[in-house]
């Protein structure tokens, strides 16, 4: 979430649907500051033209960018500065999840988390015709392809049974 809170208009190329990920907002005892992304892995990633529900995401991003100066925050606090994690969740993430009709547990908390979006993107990217795991791994900023494999490529349900039979 720290990465999303610091995105500025100059880091988004809407025509190519790309976002440069080279910093994040870090909360410290002294306040908020910019720092490198997790594992210091600067990268460029992308966003789909449409959401799974068919919403024209590229058009929404383009409209938002048109409202901002180059250094304008995509997701600012109500005062226009970096949002704290709790405020970002309350003012941006939760309303968006409600608008998207995300499911909730009986206690009202969301079934999916902010990080679920990353997993959905990874699985969607891996499912695209011609997708290479090496490319998806780079888009996600993983340190190795093995990390991507371990997280997103699960063995067949009967893998162990087949292997057991083959080696009996």
CSV table of C-alpha atoms in Angstrom, one decimal:
chain,number,residue,atom,x,y,z
A,1,UNK,CA,0.0,0.0,0.0
A,2,UNK,CA,3.0,2.3,0.6
A,3,UNK,CA,3.8,2.2,-3.1
A,4,UNK,CA,0.3,3.2,-4.2
A,5,UNK,CA,0.2,6.2,-1.8
A,6,UNK,CA,3.2,7.9,-3.4
A,7,UNK,CA,2.3,7.5,-7.1
A,8,UNK,CA,2.5,10.8,-8.9
A,9,UNK,CA,1.2,11.7,-12.3
A,10,UNK,CA,4.7,11.8,-13.8
A,11,UNK,CA,5.3,8.1,-13.0
A,12,UNK,CA,2.3,7.0,-15.1
A,13,UNK,CA,2.3,6.5,-18.9
A,14,UNK,CA,-1.4,6.1,-19.6
A,15,UNK,CA,-0.9,5.5,-23.4
A,16,UNK,CA,1.2,2.5,-22.7
A,17,UNK,CA,-0.6,1.7,-19.4
A,18,UNK,CA,2.7,1.7,-17.4
A,19,UNK,CA,3.7,2.8,-14.0
A,20,UNK,CA,7.2,3.4,-12.7
A,21,UNK,CA,7.6,1.9,-9.2
A,22,UNK,CA,10.7,3.6,-7.7
A,23,UNK,CA,9.7,4.7,-4.3
A,24,UNK,CA,7.2,4.3,-1.5
A,25,UNK,CA,5.8,6.3,1.5
A,26,UNK,CA,7.3,5.0,4.7
A,27,UNK,CA,5.6,5.8,8.0
A,28,UNK,CA,8.1,6.5,10.8
A,29,UNK,CA,7.7,7.9,14.3
A,30,UNK,CA,8.7,11.3,12.9
A,31,UNK,CA,6.1,11.2,10.2
A,32,UNK,CA,5.9,10.2,6.5
A,33,UNK,CA,8.9,10.1,4.2
A,34,UNK,CA,9.8,8.7,0.8
A,35,UNK,CA,12.0,5.7,0.5
A,36,UNK,CA,12.9,3.0,-1.9
A,37,UNK,CA,10.4,0.3,-2.8
A,38,UNK,CA,10.5,-3.0,-0.9
A,39,UNK,CA,13.8,-4.9,-1.6
A,40,UNK,CA,15.0,-1.7,-3.4
A,41,UNK,CA,13.7,-3.2,-6.7
A,42,UNK,CA,12.9,-0.2,-9.0
A,43,UNK,CA,10.7,-1.5,-11.8
A,44,UNK,CA,8.1,-0.6,-14.4
A,45,UNK,CA,4.8,-2.4,-14.2
A,46,UNK,CA,1.5,-2.1,-16.1
A,47,UNK,CA,-2.2,-2.0,-15.6
A,48,UNK,CA,-4.9,-3.6,-17.7
A,49,UNK,CA,-7.0,-1.6,-20.1
A,50,UNK,CA,-10.1,-3.0,-18.4
A,51,UNK,CA,-11.0,-4.4,-15.1
A,52,UNK,CA,-12.4,-8.0,-14.9
A,53,UNK,CA,-15.8,-6.4,-14.6
A,54,UNK,CA,-15.3,-4.5,-17.9
A,55,UNK,CA,-14.6,-1.0,-16.4
A,56,UNK,CA,-12.4,1.0,-18.8
A,57,UNK,CA,-9.5,1.5,-16.3
A,58,UNK,CA,-7.3,3.2,-18.8
A,59,UNK,CA,-9.9,5.9,-19.4
A,60,UNK,CA,-10.3,6.4,-15.6
A,61,UNK,CA,-6.6,6.8,-15.1
A,62,UNK,CA,-6.3,9.2,-18.1
A,63,UNK,CA,-9.2,11.3,-16.6
A,64,UNK,CA,-7.5,11.4,-13.2
A,65,UNK,CA,-4.1,12.3,-14.7
A,66,UNK,CA,-5.7,15.2,-16.6
A,67,UNK,CA,-6.7,16.7,-13.3
A,68,UNK,CA,-3.2,16.7,-11.9
A,69,UNK,CA,0.1,18.5,-12.2
A,70,UNK,CA,3.1,16.3,-13.0
A,71,UNK,CA,4.0,15.9,-9.3
A,72,UNK,CA,0.3,15.5,-8.3
A,73,UNK,CA,-0.5,12.5,-6.1
A,74,UNK,CA,-2.9,10.0,-7.7
A,75,UNK,CA,-4.3,9.1,-4.2
A,76,UNK,CA,-3.7,12.0,-1.9
A,77,UNK,CA,-5.0,12.5,1.6
A,78,UNK,CA,-8.1,14.8,2.0
A,79,UNK,CA,-5.5,17.7,2.6
A,80,UNK,CA,-3.7,16.8,-0.7
A,81,UNK,CA,-0.6,15.3,0.9
A,82,UNK,CA,0.6,11.7,1.3
A,83,UNK,CA,-2.0,9.6,3.1
A,84,UNK,CA,-1.3,7.5,6.1
A,85,UNK,CA,-2.0,3.8,5.7
A,86,UNK,CA,-5.1,3.9,7.9
A,87,UNK,CA,-6.5,7.0,6.2
A,88,UNK,CA,-5.7,5.6,2.7
A,89,UNK,CA,-7.6,2.5,3.6
A,90,UNK,CA,-10.6,4.4,5.0
A,91,UNK,CA,-10.7,7.1,2.3
A,92,UNK,CA,-9.6,5.3,-0.9
A,93,UNK,CA,-9.4,1.5,-0.6
A,94,UNK,CA,-12.5,0.7,1.4
A,95,UNK,CA,-14.9,2.9,-0.7
A,96,UNK,CA,-13.4,1.5,-3.9
A,97,UNK,CA,-13.9,-2.1,-2.7
A,98,UNK,CA,-17.5,-1.3,-1.7
A,99,UNK,CA,-18.1,0.3,-5.2
A,100,UNK,CA,-16.7,-2.9,-6.8
A,101,UNK,CA,-19.0,-5.0,-4.6
A,102,UNK,CA,-16.1,-7.0,-3.1
A,103,UNK,CA,-17.4,-9.7,-0.7
A,104,UNK,CA,-17.2,-9.2,3.1
A,105,UNK,CA,-17.0,-11.6,6.0
A,106,UNK,CA,-19.9,-11.8,8.5
A,107,UNK,CA,-18.1,-9.2,10.7
A,108,UNK,CA,-18.0,-6.7,7.8
A,109,UNK,CA,-14.3,-6.9,7.0
A,110,UNK,CA,-13.3,-7.4,3.4
A,111,UNK,CA,-12.6,-10.9,2.2
A,112,UNK,CA,-9.9,-9.6,-0.1
A,113,UNK,CA,-7.0,-7.3,0.9
A,114,UNK,CA,-5.1,-4.6,-0.9
A,115,UNK,CA,-2.5,-7.2,-1.6
A,116,UNK,CA,-5.1,-9.4,-3.3
A,117,UNK,CA,-5.0,-7.0,-6.2
A,118,UNK,CA,-1.4,-7.9,-6.8
A,119,UNK,CA,-2.2,-11.6,-6.7
A,120,UNK,CA,-5.1,-11.1,-9.2
A,121,UNK,CA,-2.7,-9.2,-11.5
A,122,UNK,CA,-0.1,-11.9,-11.3
A,123,UNK,CA,-2.5,-14.7,-12.1
A,124,UNK,CA,-4.1,-12.7,-14.9
A,125,UNK,CA,-0.7,-12.0,-16.4
A,126,UNK,CA,0.4,-15.6,-16.2
A,127,UNK,CA,-2.8,-16.7,-17.9
A,128,UNK,CA,-2.2,-14.5,-21.0
A,129,UNK,CA,-1.4,-16.3,-24.2
A,130,UNK,CA,2.4,-16.2,-24.7
A,131,UNK,CA,3.1,-15.0,-21.2
A,132,UNK,CA,6.5,-15.9,-19.9
A,133,UNK,CA,7.0,-16.4,-16.2
A,134,UNK,CA,10.3,-14.5,-16.4
A,135,UNK,CA,8.4,-11.5,-17.7
A,136,UNK,CA,5.7,-11.7,-15.1
A,137,UNK,CA,8.3,-12.1,-12.4
A,138,UNK,CA,10.0,-8.9,-13.5
A,139,UNK,CA,6.7,-7.0,-13.7
A,140,UNK,CA,6.0,-8.0,-10.1
A,141,UNK,CA,9.5,-7.0,-9.0
A,142,UNK,CA,10.3,-10.5,-7.6
A,143,UNK,CA,14.0,-11.1,-6.9
A,144,UNK,CA,14.0,-14.4,-8.8
A,145,UNK,CA,11.6,-16.4,-11.1
A,146,UNK,CA,11.6,-19.0,-8.3
A,147,UNK,CA,9.7,-16.6,-6.0
A,148,UNK,CA,7.0,-16.2,-8.7
A,149,UNK,CA,6.8,-20.0,-9.3
A,150,UNK,CA,6.5,-20.7,-5.6
A,151,UNK,CA,3.7,-18.1,-5.1
A,152,UNK,CA,1.7,-18.6,-8.3
A,153,UNK,CA,2.4,-21.9,-9.9
A,154,UNK,CA,0.8,-24.6,-7.8
A,155,UNK,CA,1.3,-28.3,-8.6
A,156,UNK,CA,-1.5,-30.4,-9.9
A,157,UNK,CA,-3.9,-31.7,-7.3
A,158,UNK,CA,-2.9,-35.3,-8.1
A,159,UNK,CA,0.9,-34.6,-8.6
A,160,UNK,CA,1.9,-36.5,-5.5
A,161,UNK,CA,-0.3,-39.5,-6.3
A,162,UNK,CA,1.1,-39.7,-9.9
A,163,UNK,CA,4.7,-39.4,-8.6
A,164,UNK,CA,4.0,-42.0,-5.9
A,165,UNK,CA,2.6,-44.4,-8.5
A,166,UNK,CA,5.5,-43.8,-10.9
A,167,UNK,CA,8.1,-44.4,-8.3
A,168,UNK,CA,6.5,-47.5,-6.6
